[in-house]
XYZ file of C-alpha atoms in Angstrom:
608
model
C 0.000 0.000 0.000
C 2.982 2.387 0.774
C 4.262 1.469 -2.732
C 5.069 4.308 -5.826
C 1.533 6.321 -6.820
C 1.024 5.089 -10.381
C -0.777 8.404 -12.329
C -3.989 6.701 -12.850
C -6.972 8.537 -13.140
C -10.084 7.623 -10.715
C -12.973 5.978 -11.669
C -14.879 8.870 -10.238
C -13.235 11.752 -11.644
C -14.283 13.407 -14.965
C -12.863 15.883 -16.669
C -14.488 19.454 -15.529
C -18.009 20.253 -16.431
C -19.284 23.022 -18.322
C -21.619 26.158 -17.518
C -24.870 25.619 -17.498
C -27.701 22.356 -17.397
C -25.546 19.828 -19.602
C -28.288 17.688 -21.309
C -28.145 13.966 -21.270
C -27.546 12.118 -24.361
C -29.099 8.967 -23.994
C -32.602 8.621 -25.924
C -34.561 8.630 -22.346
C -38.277 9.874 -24.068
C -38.067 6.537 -26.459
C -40.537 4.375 -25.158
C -38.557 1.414 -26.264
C -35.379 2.889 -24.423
C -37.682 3.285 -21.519
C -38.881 -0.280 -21.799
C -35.377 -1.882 -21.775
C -33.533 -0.183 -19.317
C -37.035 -0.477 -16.755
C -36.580 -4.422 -18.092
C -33.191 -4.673 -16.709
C -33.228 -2.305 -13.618
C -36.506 -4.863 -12.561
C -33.938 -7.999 -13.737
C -31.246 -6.658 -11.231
C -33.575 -5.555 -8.547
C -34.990 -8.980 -8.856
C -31.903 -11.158 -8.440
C -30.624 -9.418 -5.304
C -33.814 -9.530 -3.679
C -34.715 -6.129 -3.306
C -37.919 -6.978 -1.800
C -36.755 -9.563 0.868
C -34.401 -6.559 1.759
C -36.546 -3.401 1.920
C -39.795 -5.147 2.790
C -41.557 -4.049 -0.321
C -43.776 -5.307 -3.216
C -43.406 -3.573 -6.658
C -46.163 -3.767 -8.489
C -45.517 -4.872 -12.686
C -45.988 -1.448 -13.879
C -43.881 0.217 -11.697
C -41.420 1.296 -14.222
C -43.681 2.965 -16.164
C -45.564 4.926 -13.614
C -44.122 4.275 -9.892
C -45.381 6.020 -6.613
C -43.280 8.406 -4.678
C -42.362 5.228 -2.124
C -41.615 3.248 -4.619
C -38.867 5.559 -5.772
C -37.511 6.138 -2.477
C -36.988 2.332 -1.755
C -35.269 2.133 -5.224
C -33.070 4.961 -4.925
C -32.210 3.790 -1.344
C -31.794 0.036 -2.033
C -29.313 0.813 -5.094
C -27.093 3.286 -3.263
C -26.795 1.013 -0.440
C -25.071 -1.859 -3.233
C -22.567 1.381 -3.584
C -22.118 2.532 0.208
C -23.681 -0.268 2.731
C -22.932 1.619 5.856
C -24.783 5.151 4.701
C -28.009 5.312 6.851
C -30.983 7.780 5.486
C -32.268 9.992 8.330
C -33.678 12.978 6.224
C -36.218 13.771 3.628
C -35.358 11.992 0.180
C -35.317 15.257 -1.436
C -32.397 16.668 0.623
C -30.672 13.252 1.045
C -30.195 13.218 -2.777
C -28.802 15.808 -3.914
C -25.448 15.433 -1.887
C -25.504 12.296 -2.622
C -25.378 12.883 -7.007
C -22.655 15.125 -5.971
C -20.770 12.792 -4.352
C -21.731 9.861 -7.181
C -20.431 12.738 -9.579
C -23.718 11.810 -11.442
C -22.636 13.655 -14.818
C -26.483 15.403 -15.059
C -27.412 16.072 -11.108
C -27.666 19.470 -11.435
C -30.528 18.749 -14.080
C -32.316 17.595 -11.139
C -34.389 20.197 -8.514
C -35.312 19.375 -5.342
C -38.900 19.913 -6.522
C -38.843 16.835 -9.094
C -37.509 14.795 -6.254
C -40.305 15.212 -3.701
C -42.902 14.598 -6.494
C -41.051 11.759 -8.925
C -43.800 10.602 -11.605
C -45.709 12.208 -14.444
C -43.339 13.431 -17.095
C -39.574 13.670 -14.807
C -39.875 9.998 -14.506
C -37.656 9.556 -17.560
C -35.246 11.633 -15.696
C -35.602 9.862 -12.501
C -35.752 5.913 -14.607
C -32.124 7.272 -16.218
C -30.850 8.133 -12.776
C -31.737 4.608 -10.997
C -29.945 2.397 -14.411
C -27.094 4.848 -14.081
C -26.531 3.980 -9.876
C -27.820 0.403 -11.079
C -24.712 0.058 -13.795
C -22.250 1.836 -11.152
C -23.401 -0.726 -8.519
C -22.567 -3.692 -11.272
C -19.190 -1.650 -12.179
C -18.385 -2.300 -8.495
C -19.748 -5.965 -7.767
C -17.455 -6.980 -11.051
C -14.288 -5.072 -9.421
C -14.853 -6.372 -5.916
C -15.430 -10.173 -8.204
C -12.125 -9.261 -9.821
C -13.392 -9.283 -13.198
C -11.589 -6.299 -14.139
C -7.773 -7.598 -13.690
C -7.477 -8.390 -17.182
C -7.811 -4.626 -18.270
C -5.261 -3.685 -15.279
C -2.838 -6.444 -16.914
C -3.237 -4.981 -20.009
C -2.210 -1.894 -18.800
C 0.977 -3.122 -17.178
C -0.367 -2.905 -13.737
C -0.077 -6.137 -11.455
C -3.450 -5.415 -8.549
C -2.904 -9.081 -7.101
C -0.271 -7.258 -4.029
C -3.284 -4.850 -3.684
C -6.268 -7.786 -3.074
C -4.188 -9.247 -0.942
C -3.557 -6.347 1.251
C -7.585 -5.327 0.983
C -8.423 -8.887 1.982
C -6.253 -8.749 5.288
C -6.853 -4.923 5.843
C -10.914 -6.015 5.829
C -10.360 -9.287 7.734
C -7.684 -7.969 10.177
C -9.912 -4.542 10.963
C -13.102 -6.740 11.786
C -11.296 -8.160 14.470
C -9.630 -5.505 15.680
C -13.139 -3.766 16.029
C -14.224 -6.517 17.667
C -11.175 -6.858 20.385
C -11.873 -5.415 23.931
C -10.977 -1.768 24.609
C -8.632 -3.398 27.546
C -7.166 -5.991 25.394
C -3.179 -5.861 25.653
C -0.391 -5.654 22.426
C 0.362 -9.360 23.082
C -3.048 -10.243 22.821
C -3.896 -8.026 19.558
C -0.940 -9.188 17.970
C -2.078 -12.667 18.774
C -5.264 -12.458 17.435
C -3.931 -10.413 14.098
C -0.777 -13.225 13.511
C -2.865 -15.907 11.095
C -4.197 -12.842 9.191
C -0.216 -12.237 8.567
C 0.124 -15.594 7.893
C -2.507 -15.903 5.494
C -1.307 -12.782 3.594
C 2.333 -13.972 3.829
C 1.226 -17.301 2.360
C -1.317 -15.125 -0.334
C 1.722 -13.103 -1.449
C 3.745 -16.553 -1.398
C 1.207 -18.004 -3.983
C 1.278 -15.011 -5.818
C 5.184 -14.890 -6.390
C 5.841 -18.308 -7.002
C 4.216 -18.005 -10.420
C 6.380 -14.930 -10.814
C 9.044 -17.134 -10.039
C 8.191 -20.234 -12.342
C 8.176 -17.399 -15.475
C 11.401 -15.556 -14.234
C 13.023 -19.640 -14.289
C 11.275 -19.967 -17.559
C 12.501 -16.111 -18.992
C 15.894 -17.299 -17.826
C 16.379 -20.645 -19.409
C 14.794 -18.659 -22.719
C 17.737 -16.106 -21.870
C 20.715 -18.933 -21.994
C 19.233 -20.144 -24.803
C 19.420 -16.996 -27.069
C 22.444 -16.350 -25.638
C 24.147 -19.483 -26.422
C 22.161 -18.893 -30.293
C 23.833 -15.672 -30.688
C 27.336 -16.790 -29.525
C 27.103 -19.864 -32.139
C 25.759 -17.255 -34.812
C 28.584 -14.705 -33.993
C 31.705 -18.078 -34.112
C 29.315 -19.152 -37.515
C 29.079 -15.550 -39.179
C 32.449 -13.810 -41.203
C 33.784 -11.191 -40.230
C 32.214 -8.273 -40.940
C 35.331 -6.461 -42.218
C 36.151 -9.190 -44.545
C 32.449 -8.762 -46.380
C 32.824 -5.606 -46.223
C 36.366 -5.878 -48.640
C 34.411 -8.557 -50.916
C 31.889 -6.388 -51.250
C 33.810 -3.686 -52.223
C 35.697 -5.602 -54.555
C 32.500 -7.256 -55.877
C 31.264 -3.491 -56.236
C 34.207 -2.849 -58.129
C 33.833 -5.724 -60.505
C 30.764 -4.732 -60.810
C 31.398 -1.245 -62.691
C 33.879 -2.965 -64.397
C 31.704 -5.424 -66.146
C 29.010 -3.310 -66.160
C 31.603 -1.411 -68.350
C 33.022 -4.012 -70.603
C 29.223 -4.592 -71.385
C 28.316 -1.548 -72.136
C 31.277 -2.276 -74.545
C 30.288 -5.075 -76.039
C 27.012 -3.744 -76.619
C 28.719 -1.498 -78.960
C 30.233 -4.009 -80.388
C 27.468 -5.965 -80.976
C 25.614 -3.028 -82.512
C 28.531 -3.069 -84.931
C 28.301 -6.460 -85.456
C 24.744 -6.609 -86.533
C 25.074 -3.314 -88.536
C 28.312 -5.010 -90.860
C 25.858 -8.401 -91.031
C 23.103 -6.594 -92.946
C 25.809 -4.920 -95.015
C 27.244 -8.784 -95.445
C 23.587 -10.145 -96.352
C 23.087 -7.474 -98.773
C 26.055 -7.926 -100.481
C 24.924 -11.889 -100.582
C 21.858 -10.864 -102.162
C 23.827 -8.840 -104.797
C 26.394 -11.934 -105.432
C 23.132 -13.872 -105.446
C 21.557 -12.034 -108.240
C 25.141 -11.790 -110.464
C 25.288 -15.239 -109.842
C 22.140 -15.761 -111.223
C 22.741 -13.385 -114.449
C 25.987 -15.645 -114.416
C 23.872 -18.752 -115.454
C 22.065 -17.441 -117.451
C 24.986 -15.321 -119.052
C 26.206 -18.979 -119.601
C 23.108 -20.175 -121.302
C 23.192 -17.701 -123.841
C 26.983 -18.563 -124.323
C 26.131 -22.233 -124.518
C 23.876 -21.748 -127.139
C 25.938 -19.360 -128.785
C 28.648 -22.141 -128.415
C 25.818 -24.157 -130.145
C 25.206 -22.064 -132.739
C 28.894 -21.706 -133.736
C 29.101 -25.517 -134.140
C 32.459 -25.864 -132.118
C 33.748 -29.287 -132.747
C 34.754 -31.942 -129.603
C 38.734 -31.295 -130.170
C 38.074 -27.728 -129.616
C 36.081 -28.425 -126.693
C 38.765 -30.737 -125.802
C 41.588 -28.384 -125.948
C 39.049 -25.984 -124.158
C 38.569 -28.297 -121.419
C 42.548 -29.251 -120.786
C 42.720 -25.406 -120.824
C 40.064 -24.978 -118.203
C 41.822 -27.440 -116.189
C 45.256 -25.666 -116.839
C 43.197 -22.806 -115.612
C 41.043 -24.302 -112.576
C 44.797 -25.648 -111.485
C 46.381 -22.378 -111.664
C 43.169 -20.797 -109.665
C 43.454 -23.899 -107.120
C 47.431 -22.854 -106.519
C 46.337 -19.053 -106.110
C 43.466 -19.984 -104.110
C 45.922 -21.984 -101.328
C 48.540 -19.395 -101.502
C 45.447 -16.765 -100.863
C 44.737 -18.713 -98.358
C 48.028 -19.038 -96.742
C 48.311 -15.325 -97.456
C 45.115 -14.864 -95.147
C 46.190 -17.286 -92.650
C 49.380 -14.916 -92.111
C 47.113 -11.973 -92.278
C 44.427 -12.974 -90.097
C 47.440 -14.265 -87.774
C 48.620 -10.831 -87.618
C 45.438 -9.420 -87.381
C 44.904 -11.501 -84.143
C 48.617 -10.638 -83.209
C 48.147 -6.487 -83.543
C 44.939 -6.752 -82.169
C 46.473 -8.418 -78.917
C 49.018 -5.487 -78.938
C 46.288 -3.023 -78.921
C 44.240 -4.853 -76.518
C 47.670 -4.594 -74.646
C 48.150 -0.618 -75.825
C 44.604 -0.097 -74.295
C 45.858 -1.510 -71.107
C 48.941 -0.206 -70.983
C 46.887 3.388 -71.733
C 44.742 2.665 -68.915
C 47.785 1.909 -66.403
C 49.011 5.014 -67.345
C 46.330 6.989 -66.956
C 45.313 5.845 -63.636
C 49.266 6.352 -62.483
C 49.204 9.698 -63.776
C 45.997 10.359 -62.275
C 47.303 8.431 -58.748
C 50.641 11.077 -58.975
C 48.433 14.432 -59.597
C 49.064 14.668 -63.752
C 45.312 13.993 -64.841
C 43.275 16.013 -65.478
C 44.841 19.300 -66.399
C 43.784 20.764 -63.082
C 45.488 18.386 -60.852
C 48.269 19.704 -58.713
C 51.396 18.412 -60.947
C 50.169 18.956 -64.770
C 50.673 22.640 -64.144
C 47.503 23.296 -66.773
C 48.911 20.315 -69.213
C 46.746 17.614 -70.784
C 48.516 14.409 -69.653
C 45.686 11.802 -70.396
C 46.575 9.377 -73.411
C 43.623 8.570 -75.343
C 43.238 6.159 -78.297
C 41.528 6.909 -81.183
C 40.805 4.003 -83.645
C 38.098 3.545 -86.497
C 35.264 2.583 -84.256
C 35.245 6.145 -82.729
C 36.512 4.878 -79.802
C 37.843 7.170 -77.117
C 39.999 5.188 -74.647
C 39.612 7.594 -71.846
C 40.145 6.385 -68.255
C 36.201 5.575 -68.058
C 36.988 3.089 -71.289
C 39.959 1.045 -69.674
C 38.326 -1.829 -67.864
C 37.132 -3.851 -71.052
C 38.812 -5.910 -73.858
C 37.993 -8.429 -76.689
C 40.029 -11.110 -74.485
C 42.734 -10.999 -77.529
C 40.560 -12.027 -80.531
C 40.961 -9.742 -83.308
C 37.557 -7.710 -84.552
C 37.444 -6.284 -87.790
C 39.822 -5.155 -89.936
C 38.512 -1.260 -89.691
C 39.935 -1.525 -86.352
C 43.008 -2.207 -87.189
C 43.836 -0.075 -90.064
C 43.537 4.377 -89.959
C 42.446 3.954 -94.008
C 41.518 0.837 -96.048
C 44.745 0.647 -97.410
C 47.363 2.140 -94.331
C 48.269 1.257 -90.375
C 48.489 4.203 -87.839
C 51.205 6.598 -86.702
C 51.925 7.287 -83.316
C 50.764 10.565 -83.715
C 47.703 9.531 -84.750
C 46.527 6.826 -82.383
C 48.145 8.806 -79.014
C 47.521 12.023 -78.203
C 50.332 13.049 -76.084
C 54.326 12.955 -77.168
C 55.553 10.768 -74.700
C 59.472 10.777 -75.327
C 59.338 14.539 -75.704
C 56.902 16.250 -73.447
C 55.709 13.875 -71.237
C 58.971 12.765 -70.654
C 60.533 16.027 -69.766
C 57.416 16.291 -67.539
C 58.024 13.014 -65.652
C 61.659 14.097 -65.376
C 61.541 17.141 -63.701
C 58.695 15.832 -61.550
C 60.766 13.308 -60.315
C 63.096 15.979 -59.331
C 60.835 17.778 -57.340
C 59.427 14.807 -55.890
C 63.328 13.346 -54.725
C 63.551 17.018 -53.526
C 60.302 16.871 -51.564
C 61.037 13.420 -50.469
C 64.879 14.600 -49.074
C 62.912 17.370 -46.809
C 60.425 15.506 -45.769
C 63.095 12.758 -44.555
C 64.474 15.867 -42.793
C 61.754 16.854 -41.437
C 60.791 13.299 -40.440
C 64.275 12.873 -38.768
C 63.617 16.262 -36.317
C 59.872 15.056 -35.635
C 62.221 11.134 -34.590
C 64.623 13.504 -32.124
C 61.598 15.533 -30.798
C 59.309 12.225 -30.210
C 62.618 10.828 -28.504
C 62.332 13.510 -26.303
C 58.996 13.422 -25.817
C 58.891 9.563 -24.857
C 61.761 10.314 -22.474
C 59.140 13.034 -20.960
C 56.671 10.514 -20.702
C 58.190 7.998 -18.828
C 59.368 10.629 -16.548
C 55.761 11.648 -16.533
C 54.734 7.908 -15.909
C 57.313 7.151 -13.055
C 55.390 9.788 -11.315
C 51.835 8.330 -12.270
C 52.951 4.959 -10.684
C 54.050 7.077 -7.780
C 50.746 8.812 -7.765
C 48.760 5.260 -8.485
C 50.222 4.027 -5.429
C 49.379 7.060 -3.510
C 46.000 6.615 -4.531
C 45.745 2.632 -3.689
C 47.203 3.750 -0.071
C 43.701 6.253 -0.294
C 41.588 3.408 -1.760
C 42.387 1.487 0.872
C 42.028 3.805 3.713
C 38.378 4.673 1.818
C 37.374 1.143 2.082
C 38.071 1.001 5.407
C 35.923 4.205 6.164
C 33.621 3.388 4.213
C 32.934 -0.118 6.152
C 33.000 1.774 8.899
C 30.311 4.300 7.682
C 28.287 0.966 5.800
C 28.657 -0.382 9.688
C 27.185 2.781 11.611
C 24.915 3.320 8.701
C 23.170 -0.311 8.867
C 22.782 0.275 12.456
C 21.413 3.909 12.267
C 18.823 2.112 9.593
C 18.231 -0.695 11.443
C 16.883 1.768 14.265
C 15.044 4.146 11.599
C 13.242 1.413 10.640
C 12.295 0.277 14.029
C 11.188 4.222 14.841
C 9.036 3.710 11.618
C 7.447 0.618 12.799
C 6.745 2.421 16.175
C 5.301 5.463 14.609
C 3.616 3.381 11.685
C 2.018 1.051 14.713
C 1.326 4.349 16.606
C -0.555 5.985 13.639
C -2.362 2.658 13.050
C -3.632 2.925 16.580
C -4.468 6.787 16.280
C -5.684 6.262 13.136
C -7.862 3.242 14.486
C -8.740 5.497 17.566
C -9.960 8.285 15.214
C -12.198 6.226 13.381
C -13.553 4.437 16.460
C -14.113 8.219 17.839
C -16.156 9.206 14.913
C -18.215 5.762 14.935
C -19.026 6.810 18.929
C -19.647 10.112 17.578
C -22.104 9.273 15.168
C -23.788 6.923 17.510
C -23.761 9.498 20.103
C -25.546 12.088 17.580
C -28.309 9.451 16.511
C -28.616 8.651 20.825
C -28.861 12.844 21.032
C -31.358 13.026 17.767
C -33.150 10.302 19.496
C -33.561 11.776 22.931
C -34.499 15.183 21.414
C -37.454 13.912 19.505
C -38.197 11.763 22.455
C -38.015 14.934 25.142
C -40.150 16.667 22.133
C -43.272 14.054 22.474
C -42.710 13.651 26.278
C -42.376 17.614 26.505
C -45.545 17.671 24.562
C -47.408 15.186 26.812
C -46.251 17.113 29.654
C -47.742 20.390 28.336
C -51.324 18.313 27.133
C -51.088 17.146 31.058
C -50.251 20.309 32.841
C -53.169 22.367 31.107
C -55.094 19.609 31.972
C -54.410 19.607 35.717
C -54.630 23.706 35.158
C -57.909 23.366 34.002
C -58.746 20.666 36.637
C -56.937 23.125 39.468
C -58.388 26.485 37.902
C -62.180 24.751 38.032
C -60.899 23.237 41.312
C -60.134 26.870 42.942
C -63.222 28.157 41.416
C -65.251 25.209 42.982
C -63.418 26.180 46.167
C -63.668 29.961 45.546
C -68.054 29.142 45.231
C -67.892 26.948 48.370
C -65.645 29.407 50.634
C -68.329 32.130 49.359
C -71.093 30.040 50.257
C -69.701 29.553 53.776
C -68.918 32.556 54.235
C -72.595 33.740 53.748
C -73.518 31.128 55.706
C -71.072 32.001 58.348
C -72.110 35.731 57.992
C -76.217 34.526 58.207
C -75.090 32.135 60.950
C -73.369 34.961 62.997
C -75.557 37.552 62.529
C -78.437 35.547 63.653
C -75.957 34.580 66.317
C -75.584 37.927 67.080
C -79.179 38.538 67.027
C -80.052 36.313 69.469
C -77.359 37.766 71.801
C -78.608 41.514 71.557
C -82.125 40.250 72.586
C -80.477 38.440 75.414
C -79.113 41.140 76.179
C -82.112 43.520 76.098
C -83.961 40.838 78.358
C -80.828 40.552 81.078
C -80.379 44.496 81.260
C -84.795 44.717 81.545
C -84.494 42.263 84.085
C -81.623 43.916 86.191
C-alpha cells in the first residue's frame, strides 16, 4: 500500500463540467429505451432480492408509472449496493442531492429538489435514467470487488494481485480488531492479528511463485538466445572481410558493367556489318544468277557456232590448266590470309595490350596528380593518353576496364584507311618521349627534392618524439608514484567506508524500528480516530433520538399540565363558590348569632 503512486486517473473523476444544465444524451423519451432499461433495472432488482431486503412489493408497472415510495426504496436500495454503511435519516429530497454530488452523477444538477419530492408524471424519464445509471455503477463495483476487471489492469501493465491481498487482510484484520476489547493488551492483539499475517504472507507466497516459475522460464529462454547468438557470432564472417568482398565485388561490378556496355557497342557493330554482309549476298546472289544465265546464252551461242569436240577438248585441258592455276592461287590466298588474319589476331592483342597499358598510365598519372589538367602536378597540361581508332573509340580512363580477351575484330579496327596502319601521332595524343617525358623528369626531381625534406623533417619530428617519450616515462614514473598514492587512499576509503556501511546499517536498522513504532502508533491513532467518529455518530443518533423523544414527552407534559390547570383552575373556582357560600352562611349564621345575643341582652339588662 505504501508502494510508488502510479498516475492513474479515478474511476470517479471526470474531466471538468461546463456552464450551465448539460443535457443527457441517452434517448430517455423513447418508449422502447424506456422499456429496456425499466426491463433490466426490474432484472437486477430482482436477483438481489430487493424486496426480501426493503420489505416491499413492486407492483408490474412500476417502471412505467411508480409512486413516490416506490422511488424512495429504489433509490435507497441501489445506493446502499454502492455505500452499505450510509443510513438515510432525512427527507429523500435533501438526502439526494449530496448524494449525485458525491456519485459525480454527470447530469445532477438537471435535477431540482422539486422533481424529487414529487417523482412521476413526465420527470420519470429523468428519474428511470438516474436509478440504471446507480444500477450500472453498482454492477461496475460488484465486477471489481469479483475481480473481473484484472485483465484490463494487466493490459495496462499494472499487477493489482499485491493490492487484493492487502484489501483482503486490511478487511479481515480490521473486523477483528473492532471486535477486540478496549482493555485488550499488544500481546493479545498481535495474537489475534498473527494468522491474518500468515494468510497474507502465504497469499503473497502463492502469488510470487508463479512470478518465479516465469522468471526460471525467462531465464532458461535467456541462456538459450544467448548461447544462439554466440554460435551465430563463431558461424558468421567477419564483418570487415564482407565488407572488402563487397567492395571488390562493387568494383567488378562497374567494371563489367563497363566491358558490357562495350560489347554492346560491339554488338551493334556487329549486326550493322551483317546486314551490309547479307546485302552484299543478295547482290552476289543475283550476279550469280545473271551468271547462269549469261552462260546459257553462251552455250547456245557455243551451239550455234558448231564448235567441234577437239576444240572443246583443248578448251577443257585449258580450263583445267586454268582451274589448277586458280586452285594454286586460291591456297597461296589462303596461306596469305592465314598470315594476315594471324597478324590481325597478333596487332589486335598489342592493342588490346596498348589499351591496357593506356589505362595503367592513366590511372598512375591520375594516382601522382598529372590527370586532369587541373590536378596539382600537370601545371595546366593535358597528360591523359587517349586512343583513337576507327570505331570512334575514345579510350579515356572511363573506357579502360574492357577488352575483346585478344581475338581480333574487324579489320577497320586495325587499319587508320583501307589501305594504311596508324602513326603514333595519330593513335596517341600526347608525345611521350618529348613532353611527357621532360614532364616526368623534372617531376621526379621535385618529388626526390620533396622526399629529401620531408626525410628531414621526419628525422627532427624522430629527435623531438625521442624527447617526448623520455618526458613521458618521466611523466609515468610519477603516475605509478601517484597510483600508489591513490591505492594507499583506496584502501584507507574502504576502510571508512565499512566503517560508515557499519554505523549506517545500524542507524537504519533503528530508523526502521522508529518507523514501525510510529507506523504502529498511527495505526492505533488512526484506528482510535475512526472508532471516535463511529461513537460520535452513535452518540448524535442517541442525542437526535432523545431530542425527539423529550419533544413528544415535553408535549405530553404540556397536554397534562393544562389539563391539571384546568382541573386546578375549576378546582379553585369550585373552592372559591364553596368558601363564598360559607362565608354567607357564616355571615347569616353569625348575625343571627348575634341577634339572638342583643335580645339576650335587652332581656338581662330589663331584668336587672
Amino acid at each position: 500500500m505504501n508502494g510508488p503512486v502510479n498516475n492513474h486517473q479515478s474511476f470517479f473523476q471526470t474531466t471538468p463540467q461546463p456552464a450551465g444544465v448539460p443535457k443527457d444524451p441517452r434517448p430517455l423519451k423513447d418508449r422502447a429505451f424506456q422499456a429496456r432499461i425499466g426491463q433490466e433495472l426490474m432484472e437486477y432488482m430482482t436477483q438481489n432480492n430487493f424486496e426480501l431486503e426493503m420489505k416491499h412489493v413492486l407492483s408490474p408497472n412500476v417502471m412505467k408509472s411508480p409512486t413516490q415510495k416506490d422511488f424512495n426504496y429504489m433509490f435507497q436500495w441501489l445506493y446502499h449496493r454502492i455505500d452499505p454503511s450510509h443510513r438515510f435519516q432525512k427527507n429523500i429530497d435533501q438526502e439526494v442531492p449530496p448524494i449525485l454530488k458525491q456519485l459525480r452523477y454527470p447530469f445532477e444538477r438537471s435535477i431540482t429538489k422539486s422533481q424529487i419530492a414529487a417523482v412521476g408524471g413526465q420527470n420519470w424519464s429523468t428519474f428511470l435514467g438516474l436509478l440504471y445509471w446507480m444500477m450500472q455503477l453498482a454492477q461496475m463495483l460488484d465486477g471489481y470487488a469479483a475481480r473481473k476487471y484484472d485483465y484490463a489492469c494487466m493490459d495496462a501493465g499494472v499487477d493489482v494481485s499485491g493490492d487484493h491481498i492487502i484489501f483482503d487482510f486490511l478487511s479481515s484484520a480490521y473486523r477483528d480488531w473492532l471486535a477486540m476489547d478496549e482493555d485488550i493488551t499488544d500481546e493479545e492483539a498481535e495474537k489475534v492479528l498473527a494468522p491474518h499475517v500468515a494468510s497474507m504472507a502465504q497469499a503473497f507466497d502463492r502469488s510470487n511463485g508463479r512470478y518465479t516459475s516465469e522468471l526460471e522460464m525467462l531465464e532458461a529462454e535467456n541462456a538459450r538466445l544467448l548461447k544462439e547468438i554466440a554460435d551465430l557470432e563463431k558461424s558468421t564472417p567477419d564483418p570487415a572481410i564482407l565488407d572488402d568482398h563487397f567492395k571488390i565485388m562493387e568494383e567488378d561490378k562497374v567494371k563489367f558493367e563497363d566491358y558490357n556496355h562495350l560489347a554492346v557497342q560491339r554488338s551493334q557493330k556487329y549486326e550493322n556489318r551483317i546486314q551490309v554482309l547479307q546485302e552484299e549476298l543478295e547482290k552476289l546472289n543475283d550476279e550469280l544468277k545473271e551468271a547462269d544465265e549469261e552462260r546459257k546464252g553462251l552455250q547456245k551461242s557455243v551451239d550455234a557456232l558448231g564448235i567441234s569436240m577437239q576444240d572443246i577438248d583443248r578448251m577443257t585441258s585449258e580450263k583445267e590448266r586454268l582451274q589448277k592455276g586458280i586452285e594454286s592461287a586460291s591456297q597461296r590466298l589462303e596461306e596469305i590470309k592465314k598470315k594476315v588474319t594471324d597478324k590481325e589476331t597478333e596487332t589486335s592483342q598489342k592493342l588490346d595490350d596498348l589499351e591496357d597499358q593506356v589505362a595503367r598510365y592513366n590511372e598512375l598519372a591520375y594516382e601522382i596528380g598529372l590527370r586532369p589538367s587541373t590536378a596539382s602536378n600537370a601545371k595546366g597540361q593535358d597528360f591523359e593518353l587517349r586512343l583513337t581508332v576507327n570505331e570512334s573509340s575514345d579510350f579515356t580512363s572511363s573506357n579502360f576496364y574492357g577488352s575483346n580477351n585478344g581475338q581480333s575484330g574487324g579489320t577497320d579496327r586495325l587499319l587508320a584507311t583501307p589501305n594504311s596502319g596508324y602513326q603514333p601521332s595519330h593513335i596517341i595524343n600526347v608525345d611521350l618521349r618529348g613532353q611527357a617525358r621532360n614532364r616526368f623528369v623534372s617531376l621526379r626531381k621535385e618529388i626526390s627534392e620533396r622526399r629529401i625534406s620531408t626525410m628531414d623533417t621526419i628525422v627532427k619530428d624522430h629527435d623531438l618524439l625521442e624527447g617526448i617519450k623520455e618526458a613521458i616515462e618521466d611523466k609515468r614514473s610519477e603516475v605509478e608514484a601517484l597510483n600508489h598514492r591513490v591505492r594507499a587512499a583506496e584502501e584507507e576509503y574502504e576502510n571508512m567506508r565499512e566503517v560508515t556501511t557499519t554505523q549506517k546499517m545500524a542507524s537504519d536498522t533503528q530508523i526502521e524500528k522508529m518507523e514501525r513504532d510510529l507506523s504502529r502508533m498511527r495505526s492505533g491513532l488512526t484506528e482510535s480516530v475512526q472508532l471516535l467518529e463511529q461513537r460520535e455518530i452513535n452518540t448524535t443518533i442517541e442525542y437526535e433520538q432523545l431530542v425527539l423523544r423529550a419533544n413528544s414527552l415535553r408535549e405530553e407534559l404540556h397536554t397534562e399540565i393544562d389539563r391539571m390547570l384546568n382541573d386546578v383552575i375549576k378546582f379553585k373556582i369550585h373552592v372559591q363558590k364553596n368558601l363564598d357560600d360559607y362565608e354567607g352562611f357564616v355571615a347569616d349564621e353569625l348575625e343571627r348569632e348575634l341577634g339572638v345575643d342583643d335580645d339576650g341582652d335587652d332581656t338581662h339588662a330589663m331584668d336587672l
